[in-house]
mmCIF file of C-alpha atoms in Angstrom:
data_model
loop_
_atom_site.group_PDB
_atom_site.id
_atom_site.type_symbol
_atom_site.label_atom_id
_atom_site.label_comp_id
_atom_site.label_asym_id
_atom_site.label_seq_id
_atom_site.Cartn_x
_atom_site.Cartn_y
_atom_site.Cartn_z
ATOM 1 C CA MET G 80 73.559 -18.541 -19.797
ATOM 2 C CA ASN G 81 69.792 -18.491 -19.333
ATOM 3 C CA VAL G 82 67.753 -21.200 -21.012
ATOM 4 C CA PHE G 83 65.143 -20.734 -23.719
ATOM 5 C CA THR G 84 62.221 -18.960 -22.045
ATOM 6 C CA VAL G 85 58.609 -18.573 -23.073
ATOM 7 C CA ASP G 86 55.972 -16.263 -21.617
ATOM 8 C CA HIS G 87 52.875 -18.470 -21.549
ATOM 9 C CA ASP G 88 50.631 -15.426 -21.316
ATOM 10 C CA LEU G 89 51.918 -14.143 -24.646
ATOM 11 C CA CYS G 90 52.688 -17.336 -26.550
ATOM 12 C CA ARG G 91 50.151 -18.216 -29.277
ATOM 13 C CA LYS G 92 51.448 -21.805 -29.579
ATOM 14 C CA ASP G 93 51.868 -21.315 -33.324
ATOM 15 C CA GLY G 94 55.264 -23.032 -33.611
ATOM 16 C CA ILE G 95 56.801 -20.193 -35.619
ATOM 17 C CA CYS G 96 59.853 -20.003 -33.358
ATOM 18 C CA ALA G 97 60.683 -23.640 -34.085
ATOM 19 C CA MET G 98 60.161 -23.280 -37.821
ATOM 20 C CA VAL G 99 62.523 -20.309 -38.174
ATOM 21 C CA CYS G 100 65.275 -21.678 -35.920
ATOM 22 C CA PRO G 101 68.259 -22.301 -38.241
ATOM 23 C CA VAL G 102 69.680 -25.101 -36.085
ATOM 24 C CA HIS G 103 66.327 -26.783 -35.312
ATOM 25 C CA ILE G 104 66.722 -26.959 -31.544
ATOM 26 C CA ILE G 105 63.294 -25.689 -30.510
ATOM 27 C CA ASP G 106 60.679 -28.363 -29.915
ATOM 28 C CA ALA G 107 57.213 -27.110 -30.771
ATOM 29 C CA GLU G 108 53.984 -28.354 -32.188
ATOM 30 C CA VAL G 109 51.071 -26.156 -33.116
ATOM 31 C CA GLY G 110 48.865 -25.948 -30.046
ATOM 32 C CA ALA G 111 51.685 -26.572 -27.537
ATOM 33 C CA TYR G 112 54.184 -24.312 -25.814
ATOM 34 C CA PRO G 113 57.658 -24.480 -27.387
ATOM 35 C CA THR G 114 60.521 -25.906 -25.345
ATOM 36 C CA MET G 115 64.260 -26.465 -25.594
ATOM 37 C CA ASP G 116 66.152 -28.919 -23.449
ATOM 38 C CA LYS G 117 69.517 -27.930 -21.981
ATOM 39 C CA HIS G 118 71.444 -30.241 -24.296
ATOM 40 C CA LYS G 119 69.995 -28.592 -27.401
ATOM 41 C CA ALA G 120 70.501 -25.153 -25.855
ATOM 42 C CA ALA G 121 74.249 -25.729 -26.102
ATOM 43 C CA TYR G 122 73.902 -25.574 -29.903
ATOM 44 C CA CYS G 123 72.101 -22.213 -29.916
ATOM 45 C CA ILE G 124 74.017 -19.668 -32.009
ATOM 46 C CA GLY G 125 72.233 -16.690 -30.460
ATOM 47 C CA CYS G 126 70.891 -15.377 -33.757
ATOM 48 C CA GLY G 127 67.556 -14.367 -32.243
ATOM 49 C CA GLN G 128 65.498 -15.660 -35.165
ATOM 50 C CA CYS G 129 62.916 -17.090 -32.765
ATOM 51 C CA MET G 130 62.548 -13.676 -31.136
ATOM 52 C CA ALA G 131 62.556 -11.730 -34.396
ATOM 53 C CA PHE G 132 59.695 -13.714 -35.923
ATOM 54 C CA CYS G 133 57.541 -14.288 -32.845
ATOM 55 C CA PRO G 134 54.356 -12.234 -33.424
ATOM 56 C CA THR G 135 53.923 -11.544 -29.705
ATOM 57 C CA GLN G 136 57.548 -11.365 -28.510
ATOM 58 C CA ALA G 137 56.850 -14.280 -26.199
ATOM 59 C CA CYS G 138 60.205 -16.094 -26.272
ATOM 60 C CA ALA G 139 63.862 -15.457 -25.556
ATOM 61 C CA ALA G 140 66.788 -17.456 -26.903
ATOM 62 C CA PRO G 141 69.516 -18.670 -24.551
ATOM 63 C CA GLY G 142 71.739 -15.766 -23.590
ATOM 64 C CA LEU G 143 69.288 -13.145 -24.875
ATOM 65 C CA ASP G 144 66.669 -11.108 -23.049
ATOM 66 C CA ARG G 145 63.254 -10.098 -24.346
ATOM 67 C CA LYS G 146 63.585 -6.609 -22.873
ATOM 68 C CA ASP G 147 66.561 -5.937 -25.147
ATOM 69 C CA CYS G 148 64.645 -6.935 -28.273
ATOM 70 C CA GLN G 149 63.461 -3.777 -30.016
ATOM 71 C CA ILE G 150 60.263 -3.784 -32.029
ATOM 72 C CA LEU G 151 60.716 -3.084 -35.728
ATOM 73 C CA ARG G 152 59.100 0.020 -37.201
ATOM 74 C CA PRO G 153 57.537 -0.782 -40.585
ATOM 75 C CA GLU G 154 56.554 2.841 -41.053
ATOM 76 C CA HIS G 155 60.259 3.683 -41.388
ATOM 77 C CA MET G 156 60.839 1.200 -44.193
ATOM 78 C CA PRO G 157 61.665 2.809 -47.559
ATOM 79 C CA THR G 158 59.686 1.811 -50.610
ATOM 80 C CA ALA G 159 61.077 -0.755 -53.038
ATOM 81 C CA GLU G 160 61.742 2.051 -55.513
ATOM 82 C CA GLN G 161 63.662 4.022 -52.902
ATOM 83 C CA VAL G 162 65.846 1.048 -52.024
ATOM 84 C CA GLU G 163 66.529 0.461 -55.706
ATOM 85 C CA GLU G 164 67.477 4.117 -56.151
ATOM 86 C CA LEU G 165 69.844 3.866 -53.195
ATOM 87 C CA ALA G 166 71.546 0.857 -54.769
ATOM 88 C CA VAL G 167 71.831 2.187 -58.326
ATOM 89 C CA SER G 168 72.914 5.679 -57.252
ATOM 90 C CA ARG G 169 75.873 4.361 -55.258
ATOM 91 C CA ARG G 170 79.192 5.312 -56.821
ATOM 92 C CA SER G 171 82.770 4.785 -55.700
ATOM 93 C CA VAL G 172 83.869 8.182 -54.400
ATOM 94 C CA ARG G 173 87.477 9.211 -54.976
ATOM 95 C CA ASN G 174 87.200 12.974 -54.427
ATOM 96 C CA PHE G 175 86.459 14.092 -50.893
ATOM 97 C CA LYS G 176 85.786 17.339 -49.094
ATOM 98 C CA ASN G 177 88.232 18.417 -46.418
ATOM 99 C CA ARG G 178 85.651 17.737 -43.737
ATOM 100 C CA ASN G 179 85.585 15.067 -41.063
ATOM 101 C CA ILE G 180 82.690 12.761 -40.276
ATOM 102 C CA PRO G 181 81.644 13.308 -36.644
ATOM 103 C CA ARG G 182 82.387 10.331 -34.425
ATOM 104 C CA GLU G 183 78.750 10.168 -33.372
ATOM 105 C CA GLN G 184 77.728 9.624 -36.988
ATOM 106 C CA PHE G 185 80.421 6.983 -37.426
ATOM 107 C CA GLU G 186 79.170 5.208 -34.321
ATOM 108 C CA ARG G 187 75.636 5.167 -35.667
ATOM 109 C CA LEU G 188 76.789 3.752 -39.002
ATOM 110 C CA LEU G 189 78.803 0.998 -37.343
ATOM 111 C CA ALA G 190 75.958 0.184 -34.961
ATOM 112 C CA ALA G 191 73.705 -0.435 -37.954
ATOM 113 C CA ALA G 192 76.390 -2.287 -39.924
ATOM 114 C CA ARG G 193 76.686 -4.857 -37.114
ATOM 115 C CA PHE G 194 73.393 -6.299 -38.338
ATOM 116 C CA ALA G 195 75.177 -7.602 -41.417
ATOM 117 C CA PRO G 196 75.015 -11.411 -41.373
ATOM 118 C CA THR G 197 78.015 -13.432 -40.233
ATOM 119 C CA ALA G 198 78.566 -17.152 -40.690
ATOM 120 C CA LYS G 199 77.036 -19.114 -37.806
ATOM 121 C CA ASN G 200 76.136 -15.745 -36.261
ATOM 122 C CA THR G 201 79.644 -15.504 -34.834
ATOM 123 C CA GLN G 202 79.554 -11.685 -34.888
ATOM 124 C CA ASN G 203 83.316 -11.866 -34.546
ATOM 125 C CA LEU G 204 84.242 -8.869 -36.689
ATOM 126 C CA ARG G 205 85.900 -5.770 -35.353
ATOM 127 C CA TRP G 206 86.457 -2.368 -36.903
ATOM 128 C CA ILE G 207 89.501 -0.154 -37.032
ATOM 129 C CA VAL G 208 88.640 3.445 -37.905
ATOM 130 C CA LEU G 209 91.294 5.984 -38.831
ATOM 131 C CA GLU G 210 89.732 9.253 -37.761
ATOM 132 C CA SER G 211 92.176 11.730 -39.286
ATOM 133 C CA ARG G 212 93.742 12.330 -42.651
ATOM 134 C CA GLU G 213 97.147 12.192 -40.945
ATOM 135 C CA GLN G 214 96.532 8.605 -39.849
ATOM 136 C CA VAL G 215 95.259 7.657 -43.300
ATOM 137 C CA VAL G 216 98.378 9.149 -44.897
ATOM 138 C CA ARG G 217 100.622 7.239 -42.516
ATOM 139 C CA LEU G 218 98.940 3.988 -43.514
ATOM 140 C CA ALA G 219 99.238 4.910 -47.196
ATOM 141 C CA GLU G 220 102.957 5.594 -46.729
ATOM 142 C CA LEU G 221 103.435 2.123 -45.254
ATOM 143 C CA VAL G 222 101.582 0.591 -48.187
ATOM 144 C CA VAL G 223 103.815 2.508 -50.612
ATOM 145 C CA ASP G 224 106.884 1.282 -48.704
ATOM 146 C CA TRP G 225 105.588 -2.246 -49.258
ATOM 147 C CA LEU G 226 105.047 -1.521 -52.958
ATOM 148 C CA ARG G 227 108.660 -0.364 -53.230
ATOM 149 C CA ILE G 228 109.970 -3.764 -52.111
ATOM 150 C CA LEU G 229 107.298 -5.791 -53.880
ATOM 151 C CA PRO G 230 109.290 -6.304 -57.134
ATOM 152 C CA GLN G 231 111.865 -8.230 -55.108
ATOM 153 C CA ALA G 232 109.437 -9.854 -52.687
ATOM 154 C CA ASP G 233 106.778 -10.920 -55.188
ATOM 155 C CA ALA G 234 107.497 -10.080 -58.803
ATOM 156 C CA THR G 235 104.277 -11.577 -60.136
ATOM 157 C CA LEU G 236 102.049 -9.588 -57.772
ATOM 158 C CA SER G 237 104.164 -6.489 -58.337
ATOM 159 C CA GLU G 238 103.436 -6.647 -62.039
ATOM 160 C CA GLY G 239 99.783 -7.463 -61.439
ATOM 161 C CA VAL G 240 99.143 -4.385 -59.261
ATOM 162 C CA HIS G 241 101.477 -2.130 -61.317
ATOM 163 C CA ALA G 242 103.545 -1.438 -58.213
ATOM 164 C CA SER G 243 106.128 0.755 -59.947
ATOM 165 C CA GLY G 244 103.422 2.984 -61.393
ATOM 166 C CA LEU G 245 101.720 3.358 -58.025
ATOM 167 C CA VAL G 246 105.005 4.300 -56.373
ATOM 168 C CA SER G 247 105.782 6.773 -59.139
ATOM 169 C CA ALA G 248 102.390 8.429 -58.755
ATOM 170 C CA TRP G 249 102.813 8.668 -54.985
ATOM 171 C CA ASP G 250 106.249 10.244 -55.358
ATOM 172 C CA LYS G 251 104.664 12.857 -57.642
ATOM 173 C CA GLY G 252 102.120 13.726 -54.953
ATOM 174 C CA ILE G 253 99.214 11.734 -56.394
ATOM 175 C CA ASP G 254 97.493 9.588 -53.774
ATOM 176 C CA VAL G 255 96.164 6.558 -55.612
ATOM 177 C CA ILE G 256 96.278 4.465 -52.441
ATOM 178 C CA THR G 257 93.732 6.254 -50.251
ATOM 179 C CA ARG G 258 92.468 8.926 -52.684
ATOM 180 C CA THR G 259 92.916 11.755 -50.128
ATOM 181 C CA ALA G 260 90.106 10.264 -48.024
ATOM 182 C CA PRO G 261 89.815 11.837 -44.568
ATOM 183 C CA HIS G 262 88.841 8.515 -42.977
ATOM 184 C CA LEU G 263 89.344 4.809 -43.384
ATOM 185 C CA ALA G 264 87.232 1.983 -41.933
ATOM 186 C CA VAL G 265 88.871 -1.448 -41.859
ATOM 187 C CA VAL G 266 87.127 -4.737 -41.102
ATOM 188 C CA VAL G 267 89.153 -7.291 -39.143
ATOM 189 C CA ALA G 268 88.171 -10.925 -38.639
ATOM 190 C CA PRO G 269 89.714 -14.098 -37.250
ATOM 191 C CA GLN G 270 91.627 -16.074 -39.839
ATOM 192 C CA TRP G 271 89.025 -18.678 -40.706
ATOM 193 C CA HIS G 272 87.320 -19.622 -43.944
ATOM 194 C CA TRP G 273 84.358 -17.255 -43.477
ATOM 195 C CA GLY G 274 86.388 -14.229 -42.361
ATOM 196 C CA ARG G 275 86.840 -12.724 -45.801
ATOM 197 C CA THR G 276 83.186 -13.182 -46.780
ATOM 198 C CA ASP G 277 81.826 -11.815 -43.507
ATOM 199 C CA SER G 278 84.117 -8.795 -43.781
ATOM 200 C CA ALA G 279 83.057 -8.046 -47.357
ATOM 201 C CA ILE G 280 79.383 -8.207 -46.402
ATOM 202 C CA ALA G 281 79.919 -5.881 -43.434
ATOM 203 C CA ALA G 282 81.867 -3.401 -45.559
ATOM 204 C CA THR G 283 79.072 -3.433 -48.143
ATOM 205 C CA TYR G 284 76.466 -2.763 -45.463
ATOM 206 C CA LEU G 285 78.571 0.158 -44.250
ATOM 207 C CA GLU G 286 78.908 1.560 -47.767
ATOM 208 C CA LEU G 287 75.158 1.576 -48.423
ATOM 209 C CA LEU G 288 74.363 2.939 -44.966
ATOM 210 C CA ALA G 289 76.916 5.695 -45.482
ATOM 211 C CA HIS G 290 75.527 6.503 -48.942
ATOM 212 C CA ALA G 291 72.079 6.963 -47.415
ATOM 213 C CA GLN G 292 73.591 9.613 -45.113
ATOM 214 C CA GLY G 293 75.414 11.478 -47.858
ATOM 215 C CA ILE G 294 78.810 9.926 -47.097
ATOM 216 C CA GLY G 295 80.927 8.564 -49.923
ATOM 217 C CA CYS G 296 82.965 5.360 -49.851
ATOM 218 C CA CYS G 297 85.481 3.604 -52.024
ATOM 219 C CA TRP G 298 86.889 0.118 -51.553
ATOM 220 C CA GLY G 299 90.600 0.187 -50.759
ATOM 221 C CA GLY G 300 91.781 -2.475 -53.157
ATOM 222 C CA TYR G 301 95.507 -1.790 -52.842
ATOM 223 C CA LEU G 302 95.114 -1.611 -49.074
ATOM 224 C CA CYS G 303 93.390 -4.985 -48.925
ATOM 225 C CA THR G 304 96.099 -6.555 -51.084
ATOM 226 C CA ALA G 305 98.753 -5.225 -48.716
ATOM 227 C CA PHE G 306 96.861 -6.325 -45.606
ATOM 228 C CA GLU G 307 97.203 -9.975 -46.562
ATOM 229 C CA HIS G 308 100.681 -10.048 -48.071
ATOM 230 C CA PRO G 309 103.495 -11.583 -45.986
ATOM 231 C CA ALA G 310 105.889 -8.729 -46.779
ATOM 232 C CA ALA G 311 103.490 -6.076 -45.462
ATOM 233 C CA GLN G 312 103.815 -6.779 -41.730
ATOM 234 C CA PRO G 313 104.457 -3.072 -40.922
ATOM 235 C CA VAL G 314 101.036 -2.289 -42.375
ATOM 236 C CA ARG G 315 99.347 -4.829 -40.105
ATOM 237 C CA ASP G 316 101.397 -3.662 -37.129
ATOM 238 C CA PHE G 317 100.303 -0.066 -37.668
ATOM 239 C CA LEU G 318 96.656 -1.111 -37.664
ATOM 240 C CA GLY G 319 97.098 -3.391 -34.663
ATOM 241 C CA VAL G 320 96.029 -6.571 -36.431
ATOM 242 C CA GLY G 321 96.808 -9.566 -34.236
ATOM 243 C CA PRO G 322 98.599 -12.755 -35.327
ATOM 244 C CA ASP G 323 95.346 -14.725 -35.425
ATOM 245 C CA GLU G 324 93.447 -11.995 -37.291
ATOM 246 C CA MET G 325 93.386 -10.521 -40.762
ATOM 247 C CA ALA G 326 92.172 -7.207 -42.120
ATOM 248 C CA TYR G 327 90.003 -8.257 -45.043
ATOM 249 C CA ALA G 328 88.149 -5.131 -46.165
ATOM 250 C CA ALA G 329 88.645 -1.385 -46.169
ATOM 251 C CA GLN G 330 86.432 1.543 -47.051
ATOM 252 C CA MET G 331 87.853 4.983 -47.748
ATOM 253 C CA MET G 332 85.240 7.390 -46.443
ATOM 254 C CA GLY G 333 84.304 11.050 -46.402
ATOM 255 C CA TYR G 334 81.866 13.623 -47.704
ATOM 256 C CA PRO G 335 81.920 13.623 -51.533
ATOM 257 C CA LEU G 336 83.367 16.637 -53.278
ATOM 258 C CA PHE G 337 80.997 15.982 -56.183
ATOM 259 C CA LYS G 338 77.610 14.257 -56.386
ATOM 260 C CA ALA G 339 76.553 11.863 -59.096
ATOM 261 C CA LYS G 340 73.698 13.139 -61.261
ATOM 262 C CA ALA G 341 73.061 10.224 -63.604
ATOM 263 C CA ARG G 342 73.029 6.444 -63.861
ATOM 264 C CA PRO G 343 75.447 5.204 -66.562
ATOM 265 C CA VAL G 344 74.582 2.013 -68.412
ATOM 266 C CA ARG G 345 75.790 -1.223 -66.843
ATOM 267 C CA LYS G 346 76.315 -4.606 -68.425
ATOM 268 C CA GLN G 347 73.239 -6.769 -68.567
ATOM 269 C CA PRO G 348 73.033 -9.432 -65.835
ATOM 270 C CA ASP G 349 74.653 -12.708 -66.802
ATOM 271 C CA VAL G 350 71.992 -15.138 -65.567
ATOM 272 C CA THR G 351 71.541 -18.842 -66.046
ATOM 273 C CA TRP G 352 67.928 -19.880 -65.426
ATOM 274 C CA LYS G 353 67.390 -23.509 -64.484
#
């Protein structure tokens, strides 16, 4: 791993890199070149904050290279009103066209979603994408199989998720598990206390990014419940979730059959001001 490097020809000696470092391992005073000794470098989490905020792109964090750091393009930033419209126009989509999302578009969405924050910048999430309706149906069938045994395996949860009703609907040809979605994106993380939170954030990033490209999403609540239940090992096996991992979030995805035209009223924010 390379050490913290500074281009003295570019550095303005402003100390910004030290001020934005989340683990405070850069030594810098205004008017002096920043430094980092090798002992402190061992605590670098590789977040790139020093590089992101340096006005002249003069520094590189341990393990990172300045040539790989792309300059942001402010001219591509949407207005505040446009971002707000993106957020308030998002709806959970449960009716999809029989049309697949090209892999290239999926790859672009996931490449952008990787910029979602992760605890300690671990970036330890991975994605499982079911690319065909046939694969999605197979997963849904395994979830329904789990729901069939849930009354015996976990009566309380069975009642809470209305397992018998879900099974009955499935047997009648109504897919309430994956909503006939042509694709499914699942977020997998190591089993540690930040895994669930990191996965939820990443799935939310993906949902908003997809919405901006005209792709609808819906959180797979029944899927997520199955992912974590002890009696649903066949579900995890199908996805290829390892023993030290957990699938924490799932987005059903596809092109919407219908498009929302209005913004229904929401509850007012419940805020405590202190």
